[in-house]
Coordinates of C-alpha atoms and ligand atoms in Angstrom, one line a residue:
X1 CA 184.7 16.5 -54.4
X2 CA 182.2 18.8 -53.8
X3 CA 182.9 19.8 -50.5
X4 CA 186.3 20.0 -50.9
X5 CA 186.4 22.5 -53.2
X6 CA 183.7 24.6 -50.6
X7 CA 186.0 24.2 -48.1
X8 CA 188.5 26.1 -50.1
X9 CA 185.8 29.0 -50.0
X10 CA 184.4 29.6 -46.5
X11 CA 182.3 32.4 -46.2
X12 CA 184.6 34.0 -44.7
X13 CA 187.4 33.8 -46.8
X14 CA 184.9 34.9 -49.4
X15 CA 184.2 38.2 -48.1
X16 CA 188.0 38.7 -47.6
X17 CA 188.9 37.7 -50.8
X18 CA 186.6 40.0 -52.9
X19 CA 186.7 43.0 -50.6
X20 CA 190.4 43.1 -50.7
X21 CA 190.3 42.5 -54.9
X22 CA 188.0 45.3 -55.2
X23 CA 189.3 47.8 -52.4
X24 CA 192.6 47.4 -53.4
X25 CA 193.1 45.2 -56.5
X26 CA 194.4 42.2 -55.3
X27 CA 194.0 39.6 -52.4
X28 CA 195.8 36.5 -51.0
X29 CA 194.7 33.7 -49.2
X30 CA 197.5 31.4 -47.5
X31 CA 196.3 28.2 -47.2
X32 CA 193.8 27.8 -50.0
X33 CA 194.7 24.6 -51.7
X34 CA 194.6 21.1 -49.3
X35 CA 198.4 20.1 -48.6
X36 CA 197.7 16.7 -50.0
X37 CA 196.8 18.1 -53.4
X38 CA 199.8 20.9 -53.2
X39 CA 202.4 18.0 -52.8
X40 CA 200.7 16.1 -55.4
X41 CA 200.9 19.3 -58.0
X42 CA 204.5 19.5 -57.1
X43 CA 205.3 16.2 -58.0
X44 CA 203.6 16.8 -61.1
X45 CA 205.1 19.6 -62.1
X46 CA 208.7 18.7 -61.1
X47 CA 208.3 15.5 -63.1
X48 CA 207.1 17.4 -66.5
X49 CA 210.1 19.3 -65.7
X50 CA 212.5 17.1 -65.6
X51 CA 210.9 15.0 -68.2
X52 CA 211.7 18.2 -70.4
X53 CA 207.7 18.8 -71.0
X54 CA 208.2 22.7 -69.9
X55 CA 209.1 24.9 -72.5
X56 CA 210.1 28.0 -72.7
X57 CA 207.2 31.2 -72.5
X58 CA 206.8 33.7 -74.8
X59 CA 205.9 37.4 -74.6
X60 CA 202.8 38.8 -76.6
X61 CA 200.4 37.3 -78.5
X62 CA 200.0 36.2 -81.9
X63 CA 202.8 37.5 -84.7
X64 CA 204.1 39.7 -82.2
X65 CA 204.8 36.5 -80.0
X66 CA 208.7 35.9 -79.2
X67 CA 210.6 34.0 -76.6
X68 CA 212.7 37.3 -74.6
X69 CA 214.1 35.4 -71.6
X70 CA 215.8 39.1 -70.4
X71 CA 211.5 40.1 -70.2
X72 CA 210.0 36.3 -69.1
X73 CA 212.7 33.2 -67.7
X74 CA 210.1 30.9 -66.9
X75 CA 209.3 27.3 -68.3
X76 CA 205.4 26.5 -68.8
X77 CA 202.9 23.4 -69.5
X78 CA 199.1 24.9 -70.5
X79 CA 196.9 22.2 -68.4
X80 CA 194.7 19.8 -70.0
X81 CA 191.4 18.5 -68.4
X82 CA 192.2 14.9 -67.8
X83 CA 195.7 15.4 -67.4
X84 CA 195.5 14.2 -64.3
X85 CA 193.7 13.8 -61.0
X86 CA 195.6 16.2 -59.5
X87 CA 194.9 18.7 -62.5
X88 CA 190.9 17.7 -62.3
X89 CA 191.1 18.2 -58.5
X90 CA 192.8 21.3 -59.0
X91 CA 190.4 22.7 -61.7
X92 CA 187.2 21.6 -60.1
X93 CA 188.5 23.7 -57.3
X94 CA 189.0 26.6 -59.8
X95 CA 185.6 26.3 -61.2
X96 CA 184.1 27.2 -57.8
X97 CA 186.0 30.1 -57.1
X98 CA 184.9 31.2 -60.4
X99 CA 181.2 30.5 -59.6
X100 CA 182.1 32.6 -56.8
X101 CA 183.8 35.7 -58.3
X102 CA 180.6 35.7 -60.7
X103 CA 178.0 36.1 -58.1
X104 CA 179.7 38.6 -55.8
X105 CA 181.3 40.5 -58.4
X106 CA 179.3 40.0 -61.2
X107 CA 182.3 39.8 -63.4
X108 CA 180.8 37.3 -66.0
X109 CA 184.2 35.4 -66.3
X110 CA 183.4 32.3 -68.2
X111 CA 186.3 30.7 -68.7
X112 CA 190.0 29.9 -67.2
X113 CA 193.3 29.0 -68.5
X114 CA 196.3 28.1 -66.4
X115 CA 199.6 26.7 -66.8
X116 CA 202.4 24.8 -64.9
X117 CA 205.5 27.3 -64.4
X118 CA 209.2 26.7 -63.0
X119 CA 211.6 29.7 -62.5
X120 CA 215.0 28.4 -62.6
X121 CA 217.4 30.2 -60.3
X122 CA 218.0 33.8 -61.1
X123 CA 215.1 33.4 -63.8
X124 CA 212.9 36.6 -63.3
X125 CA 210.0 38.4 -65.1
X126 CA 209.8 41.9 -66.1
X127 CA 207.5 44.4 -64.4
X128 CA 204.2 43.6 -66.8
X129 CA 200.6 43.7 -66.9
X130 CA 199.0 40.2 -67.5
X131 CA 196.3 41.9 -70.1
X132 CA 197.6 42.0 -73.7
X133 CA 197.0 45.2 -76.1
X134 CA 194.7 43.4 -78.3
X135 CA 192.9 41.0 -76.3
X136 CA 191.4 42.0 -73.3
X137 CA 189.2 39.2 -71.6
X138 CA 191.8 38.2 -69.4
X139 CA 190.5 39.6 -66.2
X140 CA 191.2 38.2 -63.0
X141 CA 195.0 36.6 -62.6
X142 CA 195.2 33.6 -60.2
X143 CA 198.7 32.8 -58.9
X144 CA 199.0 29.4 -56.7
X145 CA 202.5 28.2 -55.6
X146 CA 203.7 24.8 -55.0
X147 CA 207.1 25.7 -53.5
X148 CA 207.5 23.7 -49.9
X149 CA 209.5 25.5 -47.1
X150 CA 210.1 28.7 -49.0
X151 CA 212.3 31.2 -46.9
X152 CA 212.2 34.9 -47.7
X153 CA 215.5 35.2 -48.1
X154 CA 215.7 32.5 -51.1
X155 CA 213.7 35.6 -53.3
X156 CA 211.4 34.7 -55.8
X157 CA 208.8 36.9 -54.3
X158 CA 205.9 38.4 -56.6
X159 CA 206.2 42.2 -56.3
X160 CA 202.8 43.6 -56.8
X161 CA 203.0 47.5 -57.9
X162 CA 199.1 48.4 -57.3
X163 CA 198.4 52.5 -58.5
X164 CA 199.0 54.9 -55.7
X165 CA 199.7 52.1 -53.0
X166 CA 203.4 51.0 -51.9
X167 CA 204.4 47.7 -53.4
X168 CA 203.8 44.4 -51.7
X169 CA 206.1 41.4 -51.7
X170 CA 204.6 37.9 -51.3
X171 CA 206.3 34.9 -50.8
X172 CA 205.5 31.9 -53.4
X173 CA 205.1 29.3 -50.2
X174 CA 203.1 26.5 -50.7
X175 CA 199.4 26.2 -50.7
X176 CA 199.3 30.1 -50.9
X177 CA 196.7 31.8 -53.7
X178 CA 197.2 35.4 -55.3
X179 CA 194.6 37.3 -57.0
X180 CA 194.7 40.7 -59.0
X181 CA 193.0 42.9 -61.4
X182 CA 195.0 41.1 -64.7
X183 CA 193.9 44.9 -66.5
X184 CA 195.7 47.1 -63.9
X185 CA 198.0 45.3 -61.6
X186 CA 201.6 45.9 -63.0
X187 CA 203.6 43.1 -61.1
X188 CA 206.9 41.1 -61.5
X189 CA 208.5 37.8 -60.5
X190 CA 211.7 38.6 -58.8
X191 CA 214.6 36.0 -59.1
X192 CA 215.2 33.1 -56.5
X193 CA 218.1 30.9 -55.4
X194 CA 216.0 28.0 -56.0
X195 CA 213.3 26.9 -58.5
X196 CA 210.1 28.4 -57.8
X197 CA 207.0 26.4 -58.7
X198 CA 203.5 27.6 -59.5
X199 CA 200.3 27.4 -61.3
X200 CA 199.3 30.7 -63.3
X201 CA 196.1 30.8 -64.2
X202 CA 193.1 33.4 -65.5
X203 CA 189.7 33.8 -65.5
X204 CA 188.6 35.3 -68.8
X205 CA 185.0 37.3 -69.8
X206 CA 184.0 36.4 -73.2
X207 CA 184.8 38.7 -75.6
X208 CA 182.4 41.2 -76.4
Ligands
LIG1 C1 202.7 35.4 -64.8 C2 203.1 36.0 -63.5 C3 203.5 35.6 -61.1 C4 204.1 34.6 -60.2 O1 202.8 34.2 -65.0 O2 202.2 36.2 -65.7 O3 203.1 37.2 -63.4 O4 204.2 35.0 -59.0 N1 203.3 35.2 -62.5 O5 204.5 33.6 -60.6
LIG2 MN1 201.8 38.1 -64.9

């Protein structure tokens, strides 16, 4: 267990990783999770799909919250520890790349939160920041996609907008890991011809 989820984080793809988030706000690594375990969090998540465990996601947070499928189209499932051995193997995984964020950046995140999410086709979301107005210990977003054999020209890409820098499309292939700033990276999920697959996730600071 352990040294599968250090395998995930050479040294090398450490330094990559947290230069690139602090030079320019984001990073991407493209095979960061094991295929084994990819396939395995596919299945998973196209099962609670079609099981009709995915609901709906929401905009804002608290009263303000509201289900605005012209902002968000996306179905979601929070994980659970012990939902699953994929989900531990997946989280363990998680909890070392936070370890790792913490002692290079000294970002004290402490905690992380992530949920299952299908985009229908032609389901999008809105140019947005992942921080809300009243809540701000989100602070690193985590995006990890679960789509096999994705073709650019099926869409779906996530269009990062980083301040004073031209945008930058990525492809949600399989295995692949995004990181951004979740305070300053304005970014959107453009629609696909297919359903697009992923785990969304953040690592939070407590709040002060
Ligand atoms: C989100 C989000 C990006 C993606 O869930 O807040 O921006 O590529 N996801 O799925
Ligand atoms: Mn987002």
């Amino acid at each position: 267990m352990f040294s599968e989820s250090s395998e995930c984080l050479s040294e090398a793809l450490r330094l990559h990783m947290t230069d690139s988030l602090t030079e320019h706000g984001w990073s991407q690594q493209n095979i960061f999770l094991p295929a084994d375990l990819t396939l395995e969090l596919a299945a998973e998540c196209r099962a609670l799909a079609l099981g009709g465990a995915l609901h709906r996601a929401a905009v804002g947070r608290g009263e303000a919250q509201a289900v605005r499928s012209d902002i968000r189209g996306d179905r979601i499932l929070w994980l659970k520890a012990g939902q699953s051995p994929a989900c531990d193997r997946y989280l363990l995984i998680m909890e070392t790349l936070r370890l790792m964020l913490n002692r290079t950046l000294f970002l004290g995140l402490d905690e992380y939160e992530s949920h299952f999410a299908c985009y229908a086709p032609g389901a999008s979301y809105q140019p947005h920041l992942d921080r809300f107005r009243d809540d701000d210990s989100r602070t690193v977003s985590v995006v990890i996609y679960l789509n096999q054999d994705w073709l650019p020209e099926q869409g779906g890409a996530l269009r990062l907008h980083p301040a004073g820098q031209p945008s930058a499309d990525i492809t949600p292939l399989g295995s692949r890991l995004v990181l951004f700033l979740s305070a300053d990276m304005l970014h959107e999920v453009l629609p696909a011809t297919r359903d697009r697959i992923s785990l969304a996730g953040w690592f939070r600071q407590r709040p002060a």
